[in-house]
Amino acid sequence: MSRIGRLPIEIPAGVDIKVDGSEVVVKGSKGELSLEIPSPIEVKVEDGTVTVSRPNDERESRSLHGLIRTLIFNNIIGVTKGYQKELEVVGTGYRVVAKGSNLEFALGFSHPVNVEAPAGITFAVEGQNKVTITGIDKQLVGETAAKIRKIRPPEPYKGKGIRYAGEHVRRKAGKAGK
């Protein structure tokens, strides 16, 4: 039995969970998220808890059991507290500016790079080199942060680029002089 999958999920106050066939809808103070449940997995809501069960011990059922429980738990956290990722822009002349709900990066290219906010995601800029990405969907927040980081990932020689807050960039020695 999956150690994570068998744990019941406590439903906090202010969160409403509905199971409609193969779809689980989680509503909270910050919004609403839905999750499609694959066929062998069963989700039940009773007595203020959510339980996820599987009918058999086949490989597919075992692999989905803990995953579905974790995804439901992430949705509950998302609609109550939300998720956020912080990025830092490091480098001489590198900066970020908020243009409405979008971002404009100056990263040493010949042109500024514009990033549009997906639905459900908000950007906050602190100074000229810090960006905070917030939203209720953990997967969408992480994916948006990864796409922004991909524009100019930190390089190992000078450490310039876009990095996650607190990320350690392993540095390399440059050319050895004569």
Coordinates of C-alpha atoms in Angstrom, one line a residue:
M1 CA 0.0 0.0 0.0
S2 CA 1.2 3.5 -0.8
R3 CA 2.4 5.3 2.3
I4 CA 1.3 8.6 0.9
G5 CA -1.8 7.4 -0.9
R6 CA -3.4 5.8 2.2
L7 CA -3.2 9.0 4.3
P8 CA -6.5 10.8 4.6
I9 CA -6.6 14.5 3.8
E10 CA -8.2 16.8 6.3
I11 CA -10.4 19.4 4.7
P12 CA -9.7 22.8 6.3
A13 CA -12.5 25.3 7.1
G14 CA -13.6 27.3 4.1
V15 CA -12.8 24.6 1.5
D16 CA -15.5 22.8 -0.4
I17 CA -14.7 19.6 -2.3
K18 CA -17.0 17.9 -4.7
V19 CA -16.5 14.6 -6.4
D20 CA -18.5 14.3 -9.7
G21 CA -17.7 11.1 -11.4
S22 CA -14.1 11.2 -12.4
E23 CA -13.6 14.9 -11.6
V24 CA -12.7 16.5 -8.2
V25 CA -13.5 20.2 -7.8
V26 CA -11.8 22.1 -4.9
K27 CA -13.2 25.5 -4.0
G28 CA -11.6 27.9 -1.5
S29 CA -11.2 31.6 -0.7
K30 CA -8.6 32.1 -3.5
G31 CA -10.4 30.3 -6.3
E32 CA -11.4 27.0 -7.8
L33 CA -9.3 24.1 -9.2
S34 CA -10.5 20.9 -10.8
L35 CA -8.6 17.6 -11.3
E36 CA -9.5 14.7 -13.6
I37 CA -9.1 11.3 -11.8
P38 CA -7.9 8.3 -13.9
S39 CA -10.2 5.3 -14.0
P40 CA -8.8 2.8 -11.4
I41 CA -8.5 5.4 -8.6
E42 CA -11.5 6.2 -6.4
V43 CA -11.9 9.4 -4.3
K44 CA -14.4 9.7 -1.4
V45 CA -15.3 12.7 0.7
E46 CA -16.7 11.8 4.2
D47 CA -16.6 13.3 7.7
G48 CA -14.4 16.3 6.7
T49 CA -11.7 14.1 5.1
V50 CA -10.8 13.0 1.6
T51 CA -9.6 9.4 1.1
V52 CA -8.0 8.0 -2.1
S53 CA -8.2 4.3 -2.7
R54 CA -7.2 1.8 -5.4
P55 CA -9.1 -1.3 -6.3
N56 CA -6.1 -3.6 -7.0
D57 CA -2.3 -3.8 -6.8
E58 CA -1.5 -3.5 -10.5
R59 CA 1.5 -1.4 -11.4
E60 CA -0.6 1.5 -12.9
S61 CA -2.9 1.7 -9.9
R62 CA 0.0 1.8 -7.4
S63 CA 1.7 4.5 -9.4
L64 CA -1.4 6.7 -9.5
H65 CA -2.5 6.2 -5.9
G66 CA 0.0 8.5 -4.2
L67 CA 0.1 10.9 -7.1
I68 CA -3.6 11.6 -7.1
R69 CA -3.6 12.0 -3.3
T70 CA -0.8 14.6 -3.5
L71 CA -2.4 16.5 -6.4
I72 CA -5.7 16.8 -4.4
F73 CA -3.7 18.0 -1.4
N74 CA -1.8 20.5 -3.6
N75 CA -5.1 21.9 -4.8
I76 CA -6.4 22.3 -1.3
I77 CA -3.2 24.2 -0.3
G78 CA -3.5 26.3 -3.5
V79 CA -7.1 27.5 -2.9
T80 CA -6.3 28.4 0.8
K81 CA -2.8 29.8 0.8
G82 CA -1.6 29.8 -2.8
Y83 CA 1.9 29.2 -4.2
Q84 CA 4.7 31.5 -5.1
K85 CA 8.2 31.3 -6.7
E86 CA 10.8 33.9 -6.6
L87 CA 13.3 34.6 -9.3
E88 CA 16.4 36.8 -9.2
V89 CA 17.9 38.6 -12.3
V90 CA 21.7 38.7 -11.8
G91 CA 24.1 40.6 -14.1
T92 CA 25.3 44.0 -15.0
G93 CA 22.6 45.8 -17.0
Y94 CA 20.1 42.9 -16.5
R95 CA 16.8 44.2 -15.2
V96 CA 13.1 43.5 -15.1
V97 CA 10.2 46.0 -15.3
A98 CA 6.5 45.3 -14.8
K99 CA 4.4 46.5 -17.8
G100 CA 0.8 46.1 -16.6
S101 CA 0.3 42.4 -15.8
N102 CA 3.3 41.4 -18.0
L103 CA 7.0 41.6 -17.6
E104 CA 9.7 43.1 -19.7
F105 CA 13.3 41.8 -19.3
A106 CA 16.5 43.4 -20.4
L107 CA 19.0 40.5 -20.5
G108 CA 21.8 41.6 -22.8
F109 CA 20.0 40.7 -26.0
S110 CA 19.5 43.3 -28.7
H111 CA 15.9 43.6 -27.8
P112 CA 13.8 43.5 -24.6
V113 CA 12.1 40.2 -23.9
N114 CA 8.3 40.4 -23.0
V115 CA 6.6 37.7 -20.9
E116 CA 2.8 37.6 -20.7
A117 CA 1.2 36.3 -17.5
P118 CA -0.9 33.2 -18.1
A119 CA -4.5 33.1 -16.7
G120 CA -4.4 32.7 -12.9
I121 CA -0.8 33.9 -12.5
T122 CA 0.3 37.3 -11.2
F123 CA 3.7 38.9 -11.3
A124 CA 5.2 41.2 -8.7
V125 CA 8.5 43.1 -9.2
E126 CA 10.7 44.2 -6.4
G127 CA 13.4 46.7 -7.4
Q128 CA 14.9 45.9 -10.8
N129 CA 16.1 42.4 -10.2
K130 CA 13.5 40.4 -8.2
V131 CA 10.3 38.8 -9.6
T132 CA 7.6 36.9 -7.5
I133 CA 5.2 34.6 -9.4
T134 CA 2.0 33.8 -7.5
G135 CA -1.0 31.7 -8.2
I136 CA -3.2 28.9 -6.9
D137 CA -2.1 26.1 -9.3
K138 CA 1.3 24.7 -8.1
Q139 CA 2.1 23.2 -11.5
L140 CA 1.3 26.4 -13.4
V141 CA 3.4 28.6 -11.0
G142 CA 6.4 26.3 -11.4
E143 CA 6.0 26.0 -15.1
T144 CA 5.8 29.7 -15.5
A145 CA 8.9 30.2 -13.4
A146 CA 10.8 27.6 -15.4
K147 CA 9.9 29.3 -18.7
I148 CA 11.1 32.6 -17.5
R149 CA 14.4 31.1 -16.2
K150 CA 14.8 29.4 -19.6
I151 CA 15.1 32.8 -21.3
R152 CA 18.6 33.3 -19.8
P153 CA 19.6 30.5 -17.4
P154 CA 22.5 31.3 -15.1
E155 CA 25.9 30.6 -16.7
P156 CA 28.7 29.0 -14.7
Y157 CA 31.5 31.5 -15.5
K158 CA 30.2 34.8 -14.2
G159 CA 26.9 33.6 -12.7
K160 CA 24.8 36.0 -14.9
G161 CA 21.2 35.1 -15.8
I162 CA 17.9 34.4 -14.2
R163 CA 17.9 32.1 -11.2
Y164 CA 15.5 30.9 -8.5
A165 CA 15.8 32.7 -5.2
G166 CA 18.4 30.9 -3.1
E167 CA 19.6 28.8 -6.0
H168 CA 23.4 28.1 -5.9
V169 CA 25.1 28.3 -9.2
R170 CA 28.2 26.2 -9.4
R171 CA 31.0 28.4 -10.8
K172 CA 33.8 27.3 -13.2
A173 CA 37.2 28.7 -13.5
G174 CA 37.8 30.7 -16.7
K175 CA 40.7 30.4 -19.1
A176 CA 44.0 29.9 -17.4
G177 CA 46.4 32.7 -18.3
K178 CA 50.0 32.1 -19.3

